[in-house]
Short mmCIF file of C-alpha atoms and ligand atoms in Angstrom, two decimals:
data_model
loop_
_atom_site.label_atom_id
_atom_site.label_comp_id
_atom_site.label_asym_id
_atom_site.label_seq_id
_atom_site.Cartn_x
_atom_site.Cartn_y
_atom_site.Cartn_z
CA MET U 1 19.46 -9.45 -39.82
CA SER U 2 21.18 -12.13 -37.83
CA ASN U 3 24.74 -13.09 -38.48
CA LYS U 4 24.85 -15.82 -35.89
CA SER U 5 24.45 -18.78 -38.18
CA TYR U 6 27.09 -17.66 -40.68
CA ASN U 7 30.80 -18.11 -40.27
CA SER U 8 32.59 -15.66 -42.55
CA PHE U 9 35.74 -17.76 -42.76
CA GLU U 10 33.80 -20.83 -43.93
CA MET U 11 32.10 -18.55 -46.43
CA ALA U 12 35.44 -17.19 -47.72
CA GLN U 13 36.75 -20.75 -47.98
CA ALA U 14 33.62 -21.92 -49.83
CA GLN U 15 34.09 -19.08 -52.33
CA PHE U 16 37.75 -19.99 -52.73
CA ASP U 17 37.02 -23.72 -53.16
CA ARG U 18 34.59 -22.91 -55.94
CA VAL U 19 37.20 -20.94 -57.84
CA ALA U 20 39.89 -23.52 -57.08
CA ASP U 21 37.68 -25.98 -58.99
CA ILE U 22 37.25 -23.57 -61.90
CA LEU U 23 41.03 -23.04 -62.03
CA GLN U 24 41.70 -26.74 -61.36
CA LEU U 25 44.27 -25.86 -58.71
CA ASP U 26 46.47 -28.65 -57.39
CA GLN U 27 46.08 -29.96 -53.86
CA ALA U 28 49.03 -28.12 -52.28
CA THR U 29 47.97 -24.77 -53.74
CA ARG U 30 44.44 -25.21 -52.44
CA GLU U 31 45.69 -26.18 -48.99
CA PHE U 32 48.10 -23.26 -48.89
CA LEU U 33 45.66 -20.56 -49.99
CA ARG U 34 42.53 -21.61 -48.11
CA VAL U 35 44.14 -20.77 -44.75
CA PRO U 36 46.23 -17.77 -43.63
CA MET U 37 50.02 -18.00 -43.62
CA ARG U 38 50.29 -16.50 -40.11
CA GLU U 39 48.00 -15.56 -37.24
CA PHE U 40 48.50 -13.57 -34.04
CA SER U 41 46.16 -13.42 -31.06
CA PHE U 42 47.01 -11.47 -27.92
CA SER U 43 45.79 -9.64 -24.83
CA ILE U 44 45.86 -5.88 -24.46
CA PRO U 45 45.53 -4.78 -20.82
CA VAL U 46 44.23 -1.24 -20.47
CA ARG U 47 44.00 0.87 -17.30
CA MET U 48 40.53 2.35 -17.73
CA ASP U 49 39.52 5.88 -16.74
CA ASP U 50 37.89 4.53 -13.56
CA GLY U 51 41.21 3.01 -12.44
CA MET U 52 40.19 -0.60 -13.15
CA THR U 53 42.16 -2.68 -15.65
CA GLN U 54 40.31 -4.28 -18.53
CA ILE U 55 41.77 -6.90 -20.87
CA PHE U 56 40.97 -6.60 -24.58
CA ARG U 57 41.61 -9.33 -27.13
CA GLY U 58 43.52 -8.34 -30.25
CA PHE U 59 44.19 -10.18 -33.52
CA ARG U 60 46.20 -9.89 -36.70
CA VAL U 61 45.92 -12.40 -39.49
CA GLN U 62 48.36 -12.38 -42.43
CA HIS U 63 46.78 -14.39 -45.20
CA ASN U 64 49.30 -14.14 -48.01
CA ASP U 65 52.27 -11.92 -48.85
CA ALA U 66 53.49 -13.44 -52.11
CA ARG U 67 52.65 -10.26 -54.07
CA GLY U 68 53.89 -7.78 -51.43
CA PRO U 69 53.56 -6.83 -47.76
CA ASN U 70 50.30 -7.90 -46.11
CA LYS U 71 47.79 -5.09 -46.21
CA GLY U 72 44.48 -4.50 -44.50
CA GLY U 73 42.58 -2.67 -41.85
CA ILE U 74 42.12 -3.09 -38.11
CA ARG U 75 38.53 -3.29 -36.91
CA PHE U 76 37.19 -2.39 -33.49
CA HIS U 77 34.05 -4.43 -32.99
CA PRO U 78 32.32 -5.95 -29.95
CA GLN U 79 31.48 -9.13 -31.91
CA GLU U 80 34.91 -9.54 -33.47
CA THR U 81 36.07 -13.15 -33.85
CA VAL U 82 39.28 -14.65 -35.15
CA ASP U 83 37.30 -16.34 -37.93
CA THR U 84 35.90 -13.03 -39.13
CA VAL U 85 39.42 -11.59 -39.19
CA ARG U 86 40.65 -14.66 -41.11
CA ALA U 87 37.96 -14.21 -43.73
CA LEU U 88 38.64 -10.50 -44.04
CA ALA U 89 42.41 -11.11 -44.35
CA MET U 90 41.79 -13.60 -47.15
CA TRP U 91 39.49 -11.17 -48.94
CA MET U 92 42.24 -8.52 -48.70
CA THR U 93 44.63 -10.81 -50.61
CA TRP U 94 42.09 -11.12 -53.44
CA LYS U 95 41.24 -7.41 -53.26
CA CYS U 96 44.83 -6.20 -53.71
CA SER U 97 45.32 -8.75 -56.44
CA VAL U 98 42.18 -7.92 -58.45
CA VAL U 99 43.18 -4.23 -58.67
CA ASP U 100 46.76 -5.33 -59.29
CA ILE U 101 48.58 -3.45 -56.55
CA PRO U 102 51.78 -4.96 -55.10
CA LEU U 103 50.38 -5.93 -51.70
CA GLY U 104 49.20 -9.05 -49.94
CA GLY U 105 46.32 -9.61 -47.54
CA GLY U 106 45.96 -9.04 -43.82
CA LYS U 107 43.38 -7.92 -41.31
CA GLY U 108 43.36 -7.10 -37.62
CA GLY U 109 40.82 -6.60 -34.94
CA VAL U 110 40.18 -5.86 -31.32
CA ILE U 111 37.10 -7.04 -29.44
CA CYS U 112 35.82 -3.73 -28.12
CA ASP U 113 33.10 -1.18 -28.64
CA PRO U 114 34.55 2.31 -29.11
CA HIS U 115 31.11 3.76 -28.32
CA ASN U 116 31.76 2.87 -24.68
CA LEU U 117 35.41 3.94 -24.54
CA SER U 118 36.96 7.33 -23.89
CA LEU U 119 39.52 8.65 -26.37
CA ARG U 120 42.29 7.93 -23.85
CA GLU U 121 41.12 4.34 -23.52
CA GLN U 122 40.99 3.97 -27.30
CA GLU U 123 44.51 5.36 -27.55
CA GLN U 124 45.73 2.76 -25.06
CA ILE U 125 44.14 -0.03 -27.11
CA CYS U 126 45.85 1.28 -30.26
CA ARG U 127 49.22 1.50 -28.55
CA GLY U 128 48.75 -1.92 -26.93
CA TRP U 129 47.92 -3.48 -30.30
CA VAL U 130 51.16 -2.11 -31.77
CA ARG U 131 53.26 -3.17 -28.76
CA ASN U 132 52.10 -6.73 -29.36
CA MET U 133 52.69 -6.65 -33.10
CA ALA U 134 55.70 -4.32 -33.52
CA ASN U 135 58.08 -7.08 -34.64
CA ASP U 136 55.70 -8.54 -37.19
CA VAL U 137 54.31 -5.45 -38.92
CA GLY U 138 56.01 -2.56 -40.74
CA PRO U 139 56.26 -0.98 -44.19
CA LEU U 140 57.97 -4.02 -45.67
CA ALA U 141 56.00 -6.70 -43.82
CA ASP U 142 52.43 -5.79 -42.97
CA VAL U 143 50.72 -2.42 -43.29
CA PRO U 144 47.51 -1.75 -41.28
CA ALA U 145 44.78 0.77 -42.11
CA PRO U 146 41.38 1.92 -40.82
CA ASP U 147 38.34 -0.32 -41.02
CA VAL U 148 35.03 -0.67 -39.18
CA MET U 149 35.02 1.81 -36.25
CA THR U 150 38.67 2.86 -36.60
CA ASN U 151 39.81 6.17 -38.08
CA ALA U 152 42.77 8.42 -38.92
CA GLN U 153 43.38 9.33 -35.27
CA HIS U 154 43.68 5.66 -34.33
CA MET U 155 46.20 5.22 -37.15
CA LEU U 156 48.29 8.14 -35.92
CA TRP U 157 48.45 6.75 -32.36
CA MET U 158 49.50 3.42 -33.82
CA LEU U 159 52.17 5.06 -35.98
CA ASP U 160 53.48 7.00 -33.01
CA GLU U 161 53.80 3.83 -30.92
CA PHE U 162 55.49 1.95 -33.76
CA GLU U 163 57.98 4.76 -34.33
CA ALA U 164 58.75 4.97 -30.61
CA ILE U 165 59.46 1.22 -30.48
CA ARG U 166 61.38 0.97 -33.75
CA ARG U 167 63.17 4.29 -33.19
CA GLY U 168 62.74 6.13 -36.46
CA LYS U 169 60.19 7.62 -38.81
CA PHE U 170 58.21 5.01 -40.73
CA PRO U 171 55.28 6.75 -42.42
CA GLY U 172 54.80 3.68 -44.64
CA PHE U 173 53.95 1.54 -41.57
CA ILE U 174 50.28 2.43 -41.67
CA THR U 175 47.81 4.10 -44.05
CA GLY U 176 44.68 6.13 -43.55
CA LYS U 177 46.72 8.63 -41.54
CA PRO U 178 45.46 12.19 -41.11
CA VAL U 179 46.13 14.49 -44.05
CA GLY U 180 49.20 16.55 -43.16
CA MET U 181 50.58 13.67 -41.09
CA GLY U 182 51.43 11.38 -44.00
CA GLY U 183 47.85 10.76 -45.06
CA SER U 184 46.61 11.08 -48.62
CA LEU U 185 43.95 13.47 -49.78
CA GLY U 186 41.02 11.46 -51.05
CA ARG U 187 41.60 8.48 -48.72
CA THR U 188 38.41 9.23 -46.77
CA GLU U 189 36.35 9.33 -49.95
CA ALA U 190 38.18 6.47 -51.65
CA THR U 191 36.16 3.39 -50.69
CA GLY U 192 32.72 4.91 -51.26
CA PHE U 193 33.82 6.65 -54.45
CA GLY U 194 35.39 3.42 -55.71
CA VAL U 195 32.08 1.61 -55.24
CA ILE U 196 30.40 4.22 -57.43
CA PHE U 197 33.13 4.16 -60.09
CA THR U 198 32.41 0.45 -60.59
CA LEU U 199 28.64 0.97 -60.38
CA ARG U 200 28.85 3.74 -62.98
CA GLU U 201 30.56 1.32 -65.38
CA ALA U 202 28.09 -1.48 -64.65
CA LEU U 203 25.13 0.81 -65.35
CA ARG U 204 26.76 2.11 -68.52
CA ASP U 205 27.31 -1.48 -69.72
CA ARG U 206 23.59 -2.09 -69.24
CA GLY U 207 22.54 1.15 -70.91
CA ILE U 208 21.02 2.49 -67.66
CA LYS U 209 21.48 6.14 -66.65
CA PRO U 210 22.07 6.84 -62.93
CA ALA U 211 19.11 9.24 -63.09
CA ASP U 212 16.90 6.25 -63.95
CA ALA U 213 18.42 3.99 -61.31
CA PRO U 214 17.30 4.82 -57.78
CA ALA U 215 19.40 3.10 -55.13
CA SER U 216 18.97 1.83 -51.59
CA VAL U 217 21.97 1.75 -49.26
CA GLN U 218 22.61 -0.27 -46.13
CA GLY U 219 24.75 1.60 -43.62
CA PHE U 220 25.57 5.22 -42.95
CA GLY U 221 29.28 5.03 -42.20
CA ASN U 222 32.21 6.27 -44.23
CA VAL U 223 31.67 3.98 -47.24
CA ALA U 224 27.93 4.60 -47.49
CA GLN U 225 28.24 8.36 -47.10
CA TYR U 226 30.77 8.86 -49.86
CA ALA U 227 28.97 6.38 -52.10
CA ILE U 228 25.79 8.43 -51.71
CA ARG U 229 27.69 11.66 -52.34
CA LEU U 230 29.24 10.53 -55.62
CA TYR U 231 26.10 8.77 -56.82
CA ASN U 232 24.22 12.05 -56.33
CA GLN U 233 26.92 13.88 -58.27
CA LEU U 234 26.40 11.45 -61.15
CA GLY U 235 22.70 12.27 -61.13
CA GLY U 236 21.55 9.19 -59.21
CA LYS U 237 19.31 9.35 -56.16
CA VAL U 238 19.34 7.21 -53.07
CA VAL U 239 15.81 6.71 -51.80
CA CYS U 240 16.55 4.68 -48.67
CA VAL U 241 19.42 4.36 -46.25
CA SER U 242 19.72 2.29 -43.10
CA CYS U 243 21.61 3.44 -40.04
CA TRP U 244 22.61 1.82 -36.75
CA ASP U 245 21.06 3.26 -33.58
CA GLN U 246 23.40 2.98 -30.62
CA ASN U 247 20.70 3.49 -27.98
CA ASP U 248 18.29 0.89 -29.35
CA GLN U 249 21.07 -1.43 -30.56
CA ILE U 250 19.21 -1.99 -33.84
CA SER U 251 19.19 -0.21 -37.16
CA TYR U 252 16.42 1.76 -38.84
CA SER U 253 15.84 2.58 -42.49
CA TYR U 254 15.19 6.16 -43.59
CA ARG U 255 13.17 6.49 -46.78
CA LYS U 256 12.42 9.50 -48.93
CA ALA U 257 11.00 8.89 -52.40
CA THR U 258 12.49 12.12 -53.74
CA GLY U 259 15.95 11.03 -52.58
CA VAL U 260 17.70 11.33 -49.23
CA ASP U 261 19.69 14.54 -48.71
CA LEU U 262 23.12 13.48 -47.44
CA ASP U 263 24.12 16.82 -45.92
CA GLN U 264 20.75 17.17 -44.25
CA LEU U 265 21.10 13.71 -42.68
CA LEU U 266 24.69 14.42 -41.64
CA GLY U 267 23.41 17.55 -39.93
CA ILE U 268 21.17 15.47 -37.66
CA THR U 269 23.70 12.75 -36.87
CA ASP U 270 25.11 12.27 -33.38
CA LYS U 271 28.78 11.69 -32.54
CA PHE U 272 28.32 7.92 -32.96
CA GLY U 273 26.98 8.39 -36.48
CA GLY U 274 23.35 7.66 -35.54
CA ILE U 275 20.59 9.65 -37.24
CA ASP U 276 18.13 11.49 -34.97
CA ARG U 277 14.81 9.78 -35.79
CA GLU U 278 12.52 12.55 -34.60
CA LYS U 279 14.34 15.19 -36.59
CA ALA U 280 14.42 12.91 -39.64
CA ARG U 281 10.68 12.42 -39.39
CA GLY U 282 10.26 16.19 -39.19
CA LEU U 283 12.26 16.51 -42.41
CA GLY U 284 9.91 14.15 -44.22
CA TYR U 285 11.71 10.82 -43.87
CA GLU U 286 9.71 7.67 -43.28
CA ILE U 287 11.30 5.61 -40.52
CA LEU U 288 11.17 1.89 -41.30
CA PRO U 289 12.62 -1.28 -39.79
CA GLY U 290 16.37 -1.66 -40.38
CA ASP U 291 15.98 -4.54 -42.86
CA ASP U 292 13.69 -2.58 -45.17
CA TRP U 293 16.58 -1.08 -47.15
CA LEU U 294 16.68 -4.48 -48.91
CA THR U 295 13.05 -4.58 -49.94
CA GLN U 296 12.77 -1.29 -51.82
CA ASP U 297 11.59 -0.93 -55.44
CA VAL U 298 14.95 0.31 -56.61
CA VAL U 299 17.37 -0.54 -59.43
CA VAL U 300 20.53 -0.59 -57.32
CA LEU U 301 21.29 -2.07 -53.92
CA ILE U 302 24.45 -1.06 -52.06
CA PRO U 303 25.09 -3.05 -48.89
CA ALA U 304 27.73 -0.89 -47.20
CA ALA U 305 27.59 -1.95 -43.55
CA ILE U 306 29.02 -5.30 -42.41
CA GLU U 307 29.18 -8.97 -43.38
CA ASN U 308 26.33 -11.52 -43.64
CA GLN U 309 23.47 -9.16 -44.40
CA ILE U 310 21.92 -10.63 -47.57
CA THR U 311 21.21 -14.21 -46.57
CA GLY U 312 19.25 -17.25 -47.69
CA GLU U 313 16.40 -16.05 -45.47
CA ASN U 314 15.97 -12.54 -46.86
CA VAL U 315 17.32 -12.73 -50.42
CA HIS U 316 13.85 -13.54 -51.76
CA GLN U 317 12.62 -10.16 -50.55
CA ILE U 318 14.76 -8.36 -53.12
CA LYS U 319 12.38 -6.70 -55.58
CA LYS U 320 12.21 -7.53 -59.28
CA THR U 321 13.23 -3.95 -60.10
CA VAL U 322 16.77 -4.57 -58.81
CA ARG U 323 19.33 -4.89 -61.62
CA VAL U 324 22.67 -4.28 -59.88
CA ILE U 325 24.11 -4.98 -56.43
CA ALA U 326 27.37 -3.18 -55.56
CA GLU U 327 28.91 -4.58 -52.39
CA GLY U 328 30.46 -1.73 -50.42
CA ALA U 329 30.92 -3.87 -47.31
CA ASN U 330 33.17 -6.92 -47.04
CA GLY U 331 31.22 -10.19 -47.23
CA PRO U 332 27.65 -8.82 -47.09
CA THR U 333 26.20 -11.69 -49.14
CA THR U 334 26.21 -15.29 -47.94
CA PRO U 335 26.84 -18.11 -50.48
CA ASP U 336 23.22 -19.33 -50.41
CA ALA U 337 21.97 -15.81 -51.16
CA ASP U 338 24.65 -15.46 -53.82
CA ARG U 339 23.25 -18.48 -55.69
CA VAL U 340 19.79 -16.92 -55.76
CA ILE U 341 21.18 -13.60 -57.00
CA GLN U 342 23.06 -15.42 -59.75
CA GLU U 343 19.96 -17.39 -60.77
CA ARG U 344 17.91 -14.21 -60.89
CA GLU U 345 20.61 -12.65 -63.08
CA ILE U 346 20.99 -9.61 -60.90
CA PHE U 347 24.37 -8.13 -61.81
CA MET U 348 26.76 -8.42 -58.87
CA ILE U 349 29.80 -6.20 -58.32
CA PRO U 350 31.51 -8.31 -55.68
CA ASP U 351 32.95 -6.81 -52.51
CA PHE U 352 36.63 -7.26 -53.09
CA LEU U 353 36.30 -5.49 -56.45
CA ALA U 354 33.65 -2.89 -55.56
CA ASN U 355 35.25 -1.75 -52.31
CA ALA U 356 38.90 -1.97 -53.41
CA GLY U 357 39.08 1.83 -53.65
CA GLY U 358 40.14 2.15 -50.02
CA VAL U 359 43.16 -0.07 -50.26
CA THR U 360 44.04 1.31 -53.69
CA CYS U 361 44.22 4.77 -52.17
CA SER U 362 46.21 3.32 -49.26
CA TYR U 363 48.69 2.12 -51.84
CA PHE U 364 48.81 5.66 -53.29
CA GLU U 365 49.38 6.93 -49.75
CA GLN U 366 52.39 4.64 -49.39
CA VAL U 367 53.74 5.76 -52.75
CA GLN U 368 53.38 9.43 -51.75
CA CYS U 369 55.03 8.76 -48.37
CA ASN U 370 57.93 7.01 -50.09
CA MET U 371 58.44 9.98 -52.44
CA ASN U 372 57.69 12.43 -49.64
CA TYR U 373 55.64 14.30 -52.22
CA PHE U 374 51.89 14.56 -51.87
CA TRP U 375 49.42 14.82 -54.74
CA GLU U 376 46.40 17.07 -55.09
CA LYS U 377 43.05 15.49 -54.35
CA ASP U 378 41.97 15.50 -58.00
CA GLU U 379 45.11 13.64 -58.96
CA VAL U 380 44.50 10.98 -56.29
CA LEU U 381 40.84 10.52 -57.25
CA GLY U 382 41.67 10.55 -60.96
CA LYS U 383 44.23 7.78 -60.51
CA LEU U 384 41.73 5.90 -58.35
CA ASP U 385 39.10 6.12 -61.07
CA VAL U 386 41.55 4.74 -63.66
CA LYS U 387 42.50 1.78 -61.42
CA MET U 388 38.95 0.92 -60.41
CA THR U 389 37.56 1.28 -63.91
CA SER U 390 40.20 -0.91 -65.50
CA ALA U 391 39.86 -3.57 -62.77
CA TYR U 392 36.09 -3.54 -63.24
CA HIS U 393 36.34 -4.00 -67.01
CA ALA U 394 38.90 -6.78 -66.74
CA VAL U 395 36.49 -8.69 -64.49
CA ALA U 396 33.37 -7.87 -66.51
CA ASP U 397 35.08 -8.88 -69.78
CA LEU U 398 36.16 -12.21 -68.33
CA ALA U 399 32.68 -12.80 -66.90
CA ARG U 400 31.19 -12.14 -70.35
CA LYS U 401 33.72 -14.22 -72.29
CA ARG U 402 33.60 -17.26 -70.03
CA ASN U 403 30.01 -16.86 -68.95
CA LEU U 404 30.99 -16.62 -65.29
CA TYR U 405 29.20 -15.03 -62.36
CA MET U 406 30.95 -11.72 -61.59
CA ARG U 407 32.17 -12.91 -58.19
CA ASP U 408 33.72 -15.98 -59.78
CA ALA U 409 35.32 -13.92 -62.54
CA ALA U 410 36.87 -11.56 -59.97
CA TYR U 411 38.14 -14.58 -58.05
CA VAL U 412 39.61 -16.16 -61.18
CA ILE U 413 41.69 -13.05 -61.89
CA ALA U 414 42.70 -12.44 -58.27
CA VAL U 415 43.52 -16.03 -57.35
CA SER U 416 45.45 -16.67 -60.59
CA ARG U 417 47.77 -13.74 -59.87
CA VAL U 418 48.42 -14.91 -56.31
CA VAL U 419 48.99 -18.50 -57.43
CA GLU U 420 51.44 -17.28 -60.04
CA ALA U 421 53.35 -15.26 -57.40
CA CYS U 422 53.47 -18.22 -54.99
CA LYS U 423 54.63 -20.58 -57.70
CA GLY U 424 57.10 -18.09 -59.13
CA ARG U 425 58.69 -17.76 -55.71
CA GLY U 426 58.93 -21.52 -55.50
CA TRP U 427 56.62 -21.81 -52.49
CA ILE U 428 54.22 -24.36 -53.93
N1 LIG G 1 39.88 -1.65 -44.49
C1 LIG G 1 39.79 -1.36 -45.88
C2 LIG G 1 39.38 -2.58 -46.67
O1 LIG G 1 38.77 -3.49 -46.18
C3 LIG G 1 41.06 -0.72 -46.40
C4 LIG G 1 42.29 -1.50 -46.19
C5 LIG G 1 43.55 -0.73 -46.45
O2 LIG G 1 43.47 0.43 -46.82
O3 LIG G 1 44.61 -1.32 -46.26
O4 LIG G 1 39.61 -2.67 -47.84
#
């Protein structure tokens, strides 16, 4: 699926403009919220293992901090652009607001492909990113976290660099840290589990049992894996999953009508997260083109890879059996596809609600770091369930009462809270 013709930032702005009309926001408020408050763009020179120096481009965008410090991940991606980071930062503002945690919105990125970098080179990128940003991030200003192709180890290198520069211990600077090093139990599971908490409620509202609602998932990264795990635990099966293949630079879909076996697939996954196709075939999986995850006769679709995947071109291939879409990724559906989904009355759990579990658990991580007292995993996941379930119902109730599309209802709640904070502070 191409993402060349879609600009995520324009898409985020189009979504915002639509809700600004619903809320009848004044001109200054619209102007203020449709662009980020601050942006940083910088070079990170890295001495590579072969002795040559390579320059990487890094970004941080702080969209809005009226409700609390900016919060959001740092992505490592070869196709990263400042516009993608802007969109993602804006979505973080709405995400923290819709689940009502006291944080704003930010996002960072580095144009790089960790598949082609040694661990030492990755460490240098992490440290270089922090050296550039050390004065403008921190527990009270802007708190990074993992995102696409970054993990707990990257966070720990970043923390170490920040603490060396700022001379002290600042565990609240960054979240998604390793457990035992200021990380929270349950953080790894949080985003995928959160998607399923909201899906569970959506199915219950429609009187559908997970056992009667086969799902198809796009992606086989952290979010997808934990979404599959919890959906299985609830009695649901996932009959198709797509996964990126680093060698071929395309993705493939893996289908098994009786349900994919997560642990079995994880057992035949390489260090880049790619599934071994030959072994999968041997285990009874059908190997299909990457886009086929979308065209399955299932009840639930979970796009859990990257942005711009369900588009005006392919949305019509979604089967009539599909009742619910739960967006695990950020921005997987383009506005033209969104209109079609709305017209077809497929129930949408929008990204910044469905995938808010990650940042909600990041907030719990900060709380635990501040107390210097760490909770058991069950306690973390229990609190996460409560937060996600109540945010879901607040949005679904509003959607029902005002006859709004779920994405618009989520936006109405999220944007109203941010507007109130900005106005209360006297900014606009
Ligand atoms: N990167 C994740 C997201 O997009 C988590 C952000 C965070 O934990 O701050 O929601």
